[in-house]
Short mmCIF file of C-alpha atoms and ligand atoms in Angstrom, two decimals:
data_model
loop_
_atom_site.label_atom_id
_atom_site.label_comp_id
_atom_site.label_asym_id
_atom_site.label_seq_id
_atom_site.Cartn_x
_atom_site.Cartn_y
_atom_site.Cartn_z
CA MET A 1 98.03 110.06 126.76
CA SER A 2 97.25 107.21 124.40
CA GLU A 3 97.81 107.14 120.67
CA SER A 4 94.07 107.40 120.14
CA THR A 5 93.68 110.64 122.09
CA ALA A 6 96.42 112.54 120.27
CA LEU A 7 96.82 114.02 116.82
CA GLY A 8 100.32 114.32 115.39
CA GLY A 9 101.64 113.55 118.88
CA VAL A 10 99.72 116.41 120.52
CA PRO A 11 96.98 115.58 123.05
CA VAL A 12 93.56 116.44 121.64
CA THR A 13 92.53 118.03 124.94
CA GLU A 14 95.44 120.48 124.54
CA LEU A 15 94.49 121.24 120.92
CA VAL A 16 90.87 121.85 121.89
CA GLU A 17 91.85 124.06 124.80
CA ARG A 18 94.17 126.16 122.66
CA PHE A 19 92.22 126.39 119.43
CA GLY A 20 88.61 125.49 120.27
CA THR A 21 86.22 123.48 118.14
CA PRO A 22 85.13 122.82 115.44
CA LEU A 23 88.71 122.38 114.33
CA TYR A 24 90.63 120.92 111.43
CA VAL A 25 93.97 119.44 112.41
CA TYR A 26 96.52 118.54 109.72
CA ASP A 27 99.48 116.39 110.64
CA GLY A 28 102.50 117.67 108.75
CA ALA A 29 104.37 114.41 109.35
CA THR A 30 101.67 112.50 107.50
CA ILE A 31 101.80 114.91 104.55
CA THR A 32 105.57 114.54 104.50
CA ASP A 33 105.34 110.74 104.62
CA ARG A 34 102.82 110.60 101.80
CA TYR A 35 104.93 112.89 99.64
CA ARG A 36 108.17 110.99 100.30
CA GLN A 37 106.63 107.53 99.94
CA LEU A 38 105.70 108.34 96.37
CA ARG A 39 108.67 110.57 95.53
CA GLU A 40 111.23 108.00 96.62
CA ARG A 41 109.71 105.31 94.42
CA LEU A 42 108.40 107.26 91.44
CA HIS A 43 110.40 107.41 88.21
CA PRO A 44 112.75 110.42 88.50
CA ALA A 45 111.49 111.97 85.25
CA VAL A 46 108.08 112.46 86.86
CA ARG A 47 107.41 115.73 88.64
CA MET A 48 104.83 115.89 91.41
CA PHE A 49 102.40 118.80 91.28
CA TYR A 50 100.22 119.54 94.27
CA SER A 51 96.62 120.35 93.26
CA LEU A 52 95.74 123.16 95.65
CA LYS A 53 92.04 122.50 95.10
CA ALA A 54 92.29 119.57 97.55
CA ASN A 55 93.43 121.83 100.39
CA PRO A 56 94.30 125.41 99.51
CA ASN A 57 95.66 126.40 102.91
CA ILE A 58 98.75 128.49 102.27
CA SER A 59 100.84 126.75 104.95
CA VAL A 60 99.89 123.31 103.65
CA CYS A 61 101.05 124.51 100.24
CA ALA A 62 104.25 125.90 101.73
CA LEU A 63 104.97 122.61 103.49
CA LEU A 64 104.52 120.64 100.26
CA HIS A 65 106.66 123.16 98.39
CA SER A 66 109.40 122.74 101.01
CA LEU A 67 109.34 119.02 100.27
CA GLY A 68 109.77 119.65 96.56
CA ALA A 69 106.25 119.70 95.16
CA SER A 70 105.26 122.02 92.33
CA ALA A 71 101.78 123.54 92.25
CA GLU A 72 98.68 123.22 90.15
CA VAL A 73 96.17 126.01 90.69
CA SER A 74 92.69 126.81 89.40
CA SER A 75 91.89 130.36 90.46
CA LEU A 76 93.63 133.69 90.91
CA THR A 77 93.63 133.26 94.67
CA GLU A 78 95.14 129.78 94.39
CA LEU A 79 97.80 131.23 92.06
CA VAL A 80 98.71 133.94 94.55
CA THR A 81 98.59 131.37 97.36
CA ALA A 82 101.19 129.24 95.58
CA GLU A 83 103.32 132.29 94.78
CA ARG A 84 103.26 133.54 98.37
CA ALA A 85 104.01 130.03 99.59
CA GLY A 86 107.22 130.41 97.61
CA VAL A 87 106.52 128.29 94.53
CA PRO A 88 108.37 129.79 91.54
CA ALA A 89 106.32 130.57 88.41
CA GLU A 90 108.00 127.88 86.34
CA ASP A 91 106.74 125.33 88.86
CA ILE A 92 103.11 126.45 88.64
CA MET A 93 100.44 125.33 86.19
CA PHE A 94 97.01 126.96 85.98
CA LEU A 95 94.10 124.76 84.98
CA GLY A 96 90.34 125.21 84.76
CA PRO A 97 87.65 125.46 82.10
CA GLY A 98 86.51 129.04 82.78
CA LYS A 99 89.62 131.15 83.27
CA SER A 100 89.06 134.90 83.29
CA ARG A 101 91.09 137.49 81.39
CA THR A 102 92.49 138.61 84.73
CA GLU A 103 93.63 135.09 85.54
CA LEU A 104 95.10 134.54 82.08
CA THR A 105 96.91 137.87 82.22
CA ALA A 106 98.35 137.10 85.67
CA CYS A 107 99.70 133.80 84.33
CA LEU A 108 101.14 135.43 81.20
CA LYS A 109 102.88 138.17 83.19
CA GLY A 110 104.28 135.63 85.62
CA GLU A 111 105.25 133.06 82.95
CA VAL A 112 103.03 130.47 84.55
CA THR A 113 102.09 127.54 82.31
CA LEU A 114 98.46 127.55 81.25
CA ILE A 115 96.59 124.31 80.78
CA CYS A 116 94.22 125.33 78.01
CA GLU A 117 90.75 123.80 77.91
CA SER A 118 89.15 125.06 74.67
CA PHE A 119 89.88 126.58 71.26
CA GLY A 120 88.19 129.78 72.41
CA GLU A 121 90.54 130.02 75.37
CA LEU A 122 93.54 129.32 73.13
CA ALA A 123 92.57 132.20 70.85
CA LEU A 124 92.18 134.53 73.85
CA ILE A 125 95.53 133.43 75.31
CA ASP A 126 97.19 134.17 71.96
CA GLU A 127 95.55 137.60 71.78
CA LEU A 128 96.46 138.55 75.35
CA ALA A 129 100.03 137.29 74.96
CA ALA A 130 100.44 139.36 71.78
CA GLU A 131 99.14 142.46 73.60
CA LEU A 132 101.65 141.87 76.39
CA GLY A 133 104.45 141.21 73.91
CA THR A 134 105.13 137.81 75.42
CA THR A 135 104.88 134.17 74.45
CA ALA A 136 102.34 132.08 76.34
CA ARG A 137 103.42 128.74 77.74
CA VAL A 138 100.53 126.42 77.00
CA VAL A 139 99.73 122.78 77.63
CA LEU A 140 96.59 121.52 75.89
CA ARG A 141 94.12 119.59 77.95
CA VAL A 142 92.66 116.71 75.98
CA ASN A 143 89.30 115.07 76.44
CA PRO A 144 90.22 111.58 75.29
CA SER A 145 87.92 109.47 73.14
CA PHE A 146 88.41 106.49 75.42
CA ALA A 147 86.59 106.05 78.69
CA VAL A 148 88.12 104.60 81.81
CA LYS A 149 86.78 102.68 84.73
CA GLY A 150 87.71 102.70 88.36
CA SER A 151 87.08 106.31 89.28
CA GLY A 152 84.27 107.87 91.28
CA LEU A 153 84.07 110.57 88.65
CA THR A 154 84.64 109.58 85.07
CA MET A 155 86.25 111.83 82.55
CA GLY A 156 87.05 110.86 78.99
CA GLY A 157 84.81 109.31 76.38
CA LYS A 158 82.02 111.68 77.35
CA PRO A 159 80.88 115.17 76.45
CA ARG A 160 82.68 117.41 78.93
CA GLN A 161 83.39 121.08 79.49
CA PHE A 162 86.98 120.08 80.24
CA GLY A 163 89.70 119.99 77.64
CA ILE A 164 89.50 119.72 73.87
CA ASP A 165 88.16 116.54 72.32
CA GLU A 166 90.86 114.27 71.00
CA THR A 167 89.02 114.03 67.68
CA ALA A 168 88.90 117.84 67.38
CA LEU A 169 92.66 118.06 67.92
CA LEU A 170 93.27 115.33 65.36
CA ALA A 171 91.20 117.36 62.87
CA GLU A 172 93.52 120.38 63.31
CA SER A 173 96.42 120.99 61.02
CA ASP A 174 98.16 124.25 61.92
CA LEU A 175 97.27 125.03 65.49
CA ALA A 176 100.72 126.47 66.27
CA GLY A 177 100.79 128.59 63.10
CA ARG A 178 97.46 130.19 63.89
CA HIS A 179 98.58 131.12 67.42
CA PRO A 180 101.95 132.82 66.95
CA SER A 181 102.11 134.12 70.53
CA VAL A 182 101.59 130.66 72.00
CA ARG A 183 104.27 128.07 72.64
CA LEU A 184 102.56 124.69 72.73
CA ARG A 185 104.50 122.74 75.34
CA GLY A 186 102.56 119.49 75.44
CA PHE A 187 99.41 117.78 76.58
CA GLN A 188 97.46 116.97 79.71
CA ALA A 189 94.61 114.61 80.49
CA TYR A 190 92.89 113.95 83.78
CA LEU A 191 90.70 110.90 83.89
CA GLY A 192 88.98 111.22 87.24
CA THR A 193 89.41 111.17 90.96
CA ARG A 194 89.45 108.54 93.73
CA PHE A 195 91.21 105.78 91.78
CA LEU A 196 92.01 102.93 94.16
CA SER A 197 93.27 100.38 91.65
CA GLU A 198 96.99 100.37 90.90
CA ALA A 199 96.46 98.51 87.61
CA MET A 200 93.84 100.99 86.45
CA ILE A 201 96.09 103.97 87.16
CA ALA A 202 98.96 102.35 85.25
CA GLU A 203 96.70 101.50 82.33
CA ASN A 204 95.24 105.01 82.18
CA THR A 205 98.71 106.52 82.33
CA ALA A 206 99.89 104.35 79.44
CA ARG A 207 96.91 105.44 77.37
CA ILE A 208 97.49 109.13 78.11
CA LEU A 209 101.18 108.87 77.19
CA ASP A 210 100.23 107.14 73.95
CA LEU A 211 97.65 109.83 73.25
CA ALA A 212 100.18 112.60 73.89
CA GLU A 213 102.65 110.95 71.54
CA ARG A 214 100.08 110.69 68.75
CA LEU A 215 98.89 114.27 69.24
CA GLY A 216 102.45 115.58 69.42
CA ARG A 217 103.25 113.93 66.11
CA HIS A 218 100.05 115.12 64.46
CA LEU A 219 100.33 118.73 65.65
CA ALA A 220 104.14 118.88 65.42
CA VAL A 221 104.40 119.79 69.10
CA ASP A 222 107.76 119.22 70.76
CA LEU A 223 106.76 117.44 73.94
CA GLU A 224 108.26 119.57 76.71
CA VAL A 225 105.56 118.40 79.14
CA VAL A 226 103.13 115.52 79.34
CA ASP A 227 100.82 115.72 82.32
CA VAL A 228 99.10 112.40 83.00
CA GLY A 229 96.72 113.75 85.64
CA GLY A 230 96.46 111.57 88.70
CA GLY A 231 93.35 111.14 90.76
CA LEU A 232 95.05 108.81 93.24
CA GLY A 233 92.46 107.80 95.80
CA VAL A 234 92.25 107.52 99.57
CA ALA A 235 90.23 104.74 101.19
CA TYR A 236 87.41 106.27 103.20
CA PHE A 237 84.71 103.67 103.45
CA ALA A 238 84.31 100.09 104.64
CA GLY A 239 85.52 97.69 101.97
CA GLU A 240 87.91 100.19 100.39
CA GLN A 241 91.65 99.75 100.51
CA ASP A 242 94.39 102.34 100.20
CA LEU A 243 96.66 102.19 97.20
CA ASP A 244 99.83 100.20 97.74
CA ILE A 245 102.42 102.73 96.65
CA ALA A 246 105.14 100.12 96.06
CA ALA A 247 102.78 98.10 93.86
CA LEU A 248 101.61 101.25 92.11
CA THR A 249 105.10 102.43 91.24
CA ASP A 250 106.08 98.89 90.22
CA GLN A 251 103.37 99.09 87.58
CA LEU A 252 103.73 102.78 86.68
CA ASN A 253 107.49 103.12 86.42
CA PRO A 254 107.95 100.79 83.43
CA VAL A 255 105.28 102.81 81.61
CA PHE A 256 107.08 106.06 82.39
CA ALA A 257 110.48 104.52 81.63
CA ALA A 258 109.41 103.35 78.17
CA PHE A 259 108.10 106.82 77.34
CA HIS A 260 111.15 108.50 78.86
CA ALA A 261 113.48 106.38 76.73
CA ARG A 262 111.75 107.69 73.60
CA HIS A 263 111.41 111.28 74.92
CA PRO A 264 114.27 111.95 77.33
CA GLN A 265 113.66 115.73 77.22
CA THR A 266 110.01 115.54 78.20
CA ALA A 267 109.02 116.44 81.74
CA LEU A 268 106.35 114.07 82.97
CA VAL A 269 103.82 115.40 85.46
CA MET A 270 101.49 113.85 87.98
CA GLU A 271 98.78 115.95 89.63
CA LEU A 272 98.18 115.01 93.24
CA GLY A 273 95.58 116.43 95.54
CA ARG A 274 93.74 113.99 97.74
CA TYR A 275 96.66 111.54 97.83
CA LEU A 276 99.02 114.05 99.42
CA VAL A 277 96.75 115.60 102.04
CA GLY A 278 93.72 113.34 102.56
CA HIS A 279 95.19 111.13 105.29
CA SER A 280 96.70 114.02 107.22
CA GLY A 281 93.51 115.72 108.38
CA THR A 282 91.08 115.20 111.23
CA TYR A 283 87.92 117.22 111.65
CA ALA A 284 87.28 117.55 115.38
CA VAL A 285 83.88 118.53 116.73
CA GLN A 286 82.64 118.80 120.28
CA VAL A 287 79.44 117.09 121.35
CA ARG A 288 76.93 119.61 122.72
CA TYR A 289 73.93 117.43 123.41
CA VAL A 290 73.11 113.76 123.34
CA LYS A 291 69.52 112.69 122.80
CA GLU A 292 67.34 109.87 121.60
CA SER A 293 64.70 110.03 118.95
CA MET A 294 62.46 107.07 118.14
CA GLY A 295 65.03 104.58 119.25
CA GLU A 296 68.11 106.16 117.66
CA ARG A 297 70.90 107.95 119.50
CA PHE A 298 72.01 111.39 118.36
CA ALA A 299 75.15 113.27 119.33
CA VAL A 300 74.57 116.87 118.31
CA ALA A 301 77.93 118.55 117.78
CA ASP A 302 79.17 122.09 117.20
CA GLY A 303 80.15 121.37 113.59
CA GLY A 304 78.85 119.21 110.81
CA THR A 305 78.41 119.13 107.07
CA ASN A 306 78.88 122.90 106.96
CA HIS A 307 82.60 122.11 107.37
CA HIS A 308 82.71 118.55 106.09
CA MET A 309 80.41 118.08 103.15
CA ALA A 310 82.49 115.12 101.95
CA ALA A 311 81.26 113.08 104.91
CA VAL A 312 77.82 113.09 103.29
CA GLY A 313 79.26 110.70 100.73
CA ILE A 314 81.46 111.45 97.77
CA GLY A 315 79.68 110.99 94.49
CA SER A 316 77.44 108.43 96.09
CA PHE A 317 73.85 108.56 97.22
CA VAL A 318 74.27 105.74 99.68
CA LYS A 319 75.55 107.44 102.76
CA ARG A 320 78.72 105.83 104.03
CA ASN A 321 80.73 106.87 107.03
CA PHE A 322 84.23 108.24 107.05
CA PRO A 323 86.35 106.71 109.84
CA MET A 324 85.28 108.37 113.09
CA ARG A 325 86.39 108.03 116.72
CA LEU A 326 86.24 109.50 120.18
CA LEU A 327 89.25 111.78 120.52
CA ASN A 328 89.45 113.32 123.97
CA ARG A 329 89.50 110.27 126.26
CA ASP A 330 89.76 106.52 126.28
CA SER A 331 86.42 104.86 126.92
CA THR A 332 85.84 101.28 127.89
CA ALA A 333 82.08 101.55 127.29
CA GLU A 334 80.57 99.17 124.74
CA PRO A 335 80.38 100.74 121.27
CA VAL A 336 76.84 101.51 120.14
CA LYS A 337 75.39 103.19 117.09
CA TRP A 338 75.26 106.98 117.07
CA ASN A 339 74.12 109.55 114.55
CA VAL A 340 76.59 112.40 114.75
CA THR A 341 74.97 115.60 113.60
CA GLY A 342 75.87 119.28 113.37
CA PRO A 343 74.25 122.64 114.11
CA LEU A 344 72.41 123.15 110.82
CA CYS A 345 68.64 123.12 110.54
CA THR A 346 68.49 120.26 108.06
CA PRO A 347 68.37 116.50 108.61
CA ASN A 348 71.11 116.21 105.98
CA ASP A 349 73.53 117.70 108.48
CA THR A 350 74.73 114.26 109.54
CA ILE A 351 78.46 113.51 109.45
CA GLY A 352 78.12 110.00 110.85
CA LYS A 353 75.09 107.77 110.37
CA ALA A 354 74.76 104.84 112.80
CA VAL A 355 78.49 105.08 113.44
CA GLU A 356 79.97 102.98 116.24
CA LEU A 357 81.12 105.13 119.15
CA PRO A 358 81.28 104.44 122.89
CA GLY A 359 77.92 104.10 124.63
CA ASP A 360 78.95 106.67 127.23
CA LEU A 361 79.46 109.47 124.69
CA ARG A 362 78.47 112.70 126.45
CA PRO A 363 78.43 116.47 126.08
CA GLY A 364 81.96 117.87 126.02
CA ASP A 365 83.39 114.84 124.25
CA VAL A 366 85.38 115.45 121.10
CA VAL A 367 84.63 113.30 118.06
CA GLY A 368 87.04 113.19 115.12
CA VAL A 369 86.46 112.44 111.46
CA ASP A 370 89.71 111.03 110.12
CA ARG A 371 91.16 111.16 106.60
CA SER A 372 89.68 114.60 106.21
CA GLY A 373 92.66 116.58 104.92
CA ALA A 374 91.30 116.89 101.38
CA TYR A 375 88.13 118.63 100.19
CA GLY A 376 87.22 119.61 103.73
CA PRO A 377 85.95 123.10 104.69
CA THR A 378 87.00 124.56 101.36
CA ALA A 379 84.58 122.23 99.56
CA SER A 380 81.78 122.68 102.10
CA PRO A 381 79.01 125.25 102.57
CA VAL A 382 80.89 127.04 105.36
CA HIS A 383 78.66 130.09 105.16
CA PHE A 384 75.42 128.19 105.74
CA LEU A 385 73.64 129.55 108.82
CA SER A 386 76.54 132.01 109.03
CA HIS A 387 78.70 129.68 111.10
CA GLY A 388 81.73 130.50 108.99
CA TYR A 389 85.05 128.78 108.50
CA PRO A 390 86.46 126.57 111.28
CA ALA A 391 89.98 127.08 112.61
CA GLU A 392 92.75 125.06 110.94
CA VAL A 393 95.89 123.86 112.69
CA LEU A 394 98.96 122.30 111.10
CA ILE A 395 101.21 120.25 113.34
CA HIS A 396 104.80 120.62 112.26
CA GLN A 397 107.57 118.75 114.07
CA GLY A 398 105.35 118.25 117.09
CA GLU A 399 104.34 121.90 117.26
CA PRO A 400 100.70 122.80 116.52
CA ARG A 401 100.42 126.03 114.55
CA LEU A 402 97.27 127.92 113.73
CA VAL A 403 97.17 128.20 109.91
CA ARG A 404 93.72 129.71 109.58
CA SER A 405 91.78 131.57 112.20
CA ARG A 406 88.16 130.75 112.84
CA ASP A 407 85.53 133.06 111.39
CA ASP A 408 83.61 135.08 113.92
CA VAL A 409 80.60 137.39 113.78
CA GLU A 410 82.70 140.34 112.67
CA SER A 411 84.57 138.49 109.93
CA MET A 412 81.30 136.99 108.68
CA LEU A 413 79.62 140.42 108.53
CA ALA A 414 82.65 142.30 107.21
CA ALA A 415 81.72 141.86 103.54
CA GLN A 416 78.06 142.71 104.01
CA ILE A 417 76.73 146.20 103.47
CA LEU A 418 73.99 147.56 105.70
CA HIS A 419 71.68 150.13 104.13
CA ASP A 420 69.39 152.29 106.18
CA PHE A 421 65.78 151.88 104.98
CA ARG A 422 64.05 154.02 107.58
C1 LIG B 1 90.52 117.92 91.09
C2 LIG B 1 91.63 117.76 90.14
C3 LIG B 1 92.87 117.26 90.57
C4 LIG B 1 93.11 116.75 91.96
O1 LIG B 1 92.43 115.54 92.09
P1 LIG B 1 92.67 114.54 93.30
O2 LIG B 1 91.73 113.43 93.02
O3 LIG B 1 92.34 115.28 94.55
O4 LIG B 1 94.09 114.13 93.27
C5 LIG B 1 93.89 117.16 89.65
N1 LIG B 1 93.71 117.56 88.37
C6 LIG B 1 92.53 118.03 87.91
C7 LIG B 1 92.39 118.41 86.51
C8 LIG B 1 91.46 118.14 88.78
O5 LIG B 1 90.28 118.59 88.34
#
């Protein structure tokens, strides 16, 4: 067995035999490494929150919780996922622009901190908390006036459904007084995702801390929490480079330290999704047919964009390939260009375009898409053509464990209701 035909130390042929394909494999050791790399270097006043959105698998969440991560959730199911994974309420924050009464009530009953995204939501939180005879723990999400560069998805300095405009907060005088059942704990801002520049992340963080300080002063909020977002990137495409965590913390820590010296009681928070889980995952598909069409080679596999929409290109119209490789055997054949496609009836179902794979690629081979631990099946149209969710396996201490079973015909049809029209 060579390094290139194993995942997390387990031979791919064994994984495929046991769990079938298409399959997501998450290497717990990689998740652990990523968490520790940052934790060991990051300023101790900064708490690391795992954004479940990136990979909401309950065992992935439990693993990160066991390492010490808190949880940031954005739906009732994510909240219950974090709770069942063992994360205590005081270590959970709930964020999202369209929270329901049910979600707000669940947070209030469980004393989960709410990251509030609008004045309307704040009024509803106050009303619901009063009805429940409790005090809501609220962090205000701010849409800053400044814009930032360096992210695939820019927040700040733009009209957005997220957060409350900085200018609107600065126009408020007695926000706390008008919401007696709310305890304003601090501020949050999230400036985008896929940042790959250490300097940009440090600069954004400094600006958010400065913003929180100004808003805290203006609104007389005791800063219990300042959440500086995150958006730490993962290099996927040619020409991109992973963040250097030592360089990042070298630039970030002085920023945190200066703030911490002025506000020793304030808990600082970083939200981390992609950074923690992105590298750990491989999407493995089995080639069913190989064919040629008008001079191009196609490997038609049993899974595609229905499980891995991100491979189509994240926030970019130019299709770029994730790192891909042959997983089940070593091949000495010359690499040639292949289009790796899935089972959907659309030409867009291409997870690798002109990607270099061995010339002798053949039916039965297993092809892997690396760096696929974040925004995988959960962010893909898994129900398209009724193929359903793939199986997910988490390798922990060398032992592969099924952490989500594959959908089948019965599970796919279970929620549908057949009426008799005869
Ligand atoms: C999506 C999201 C995250 C996680 O982002 P990553 O880029 O995956 O780290 C964190 N916070 C907020 C507000 C988000 O919307």
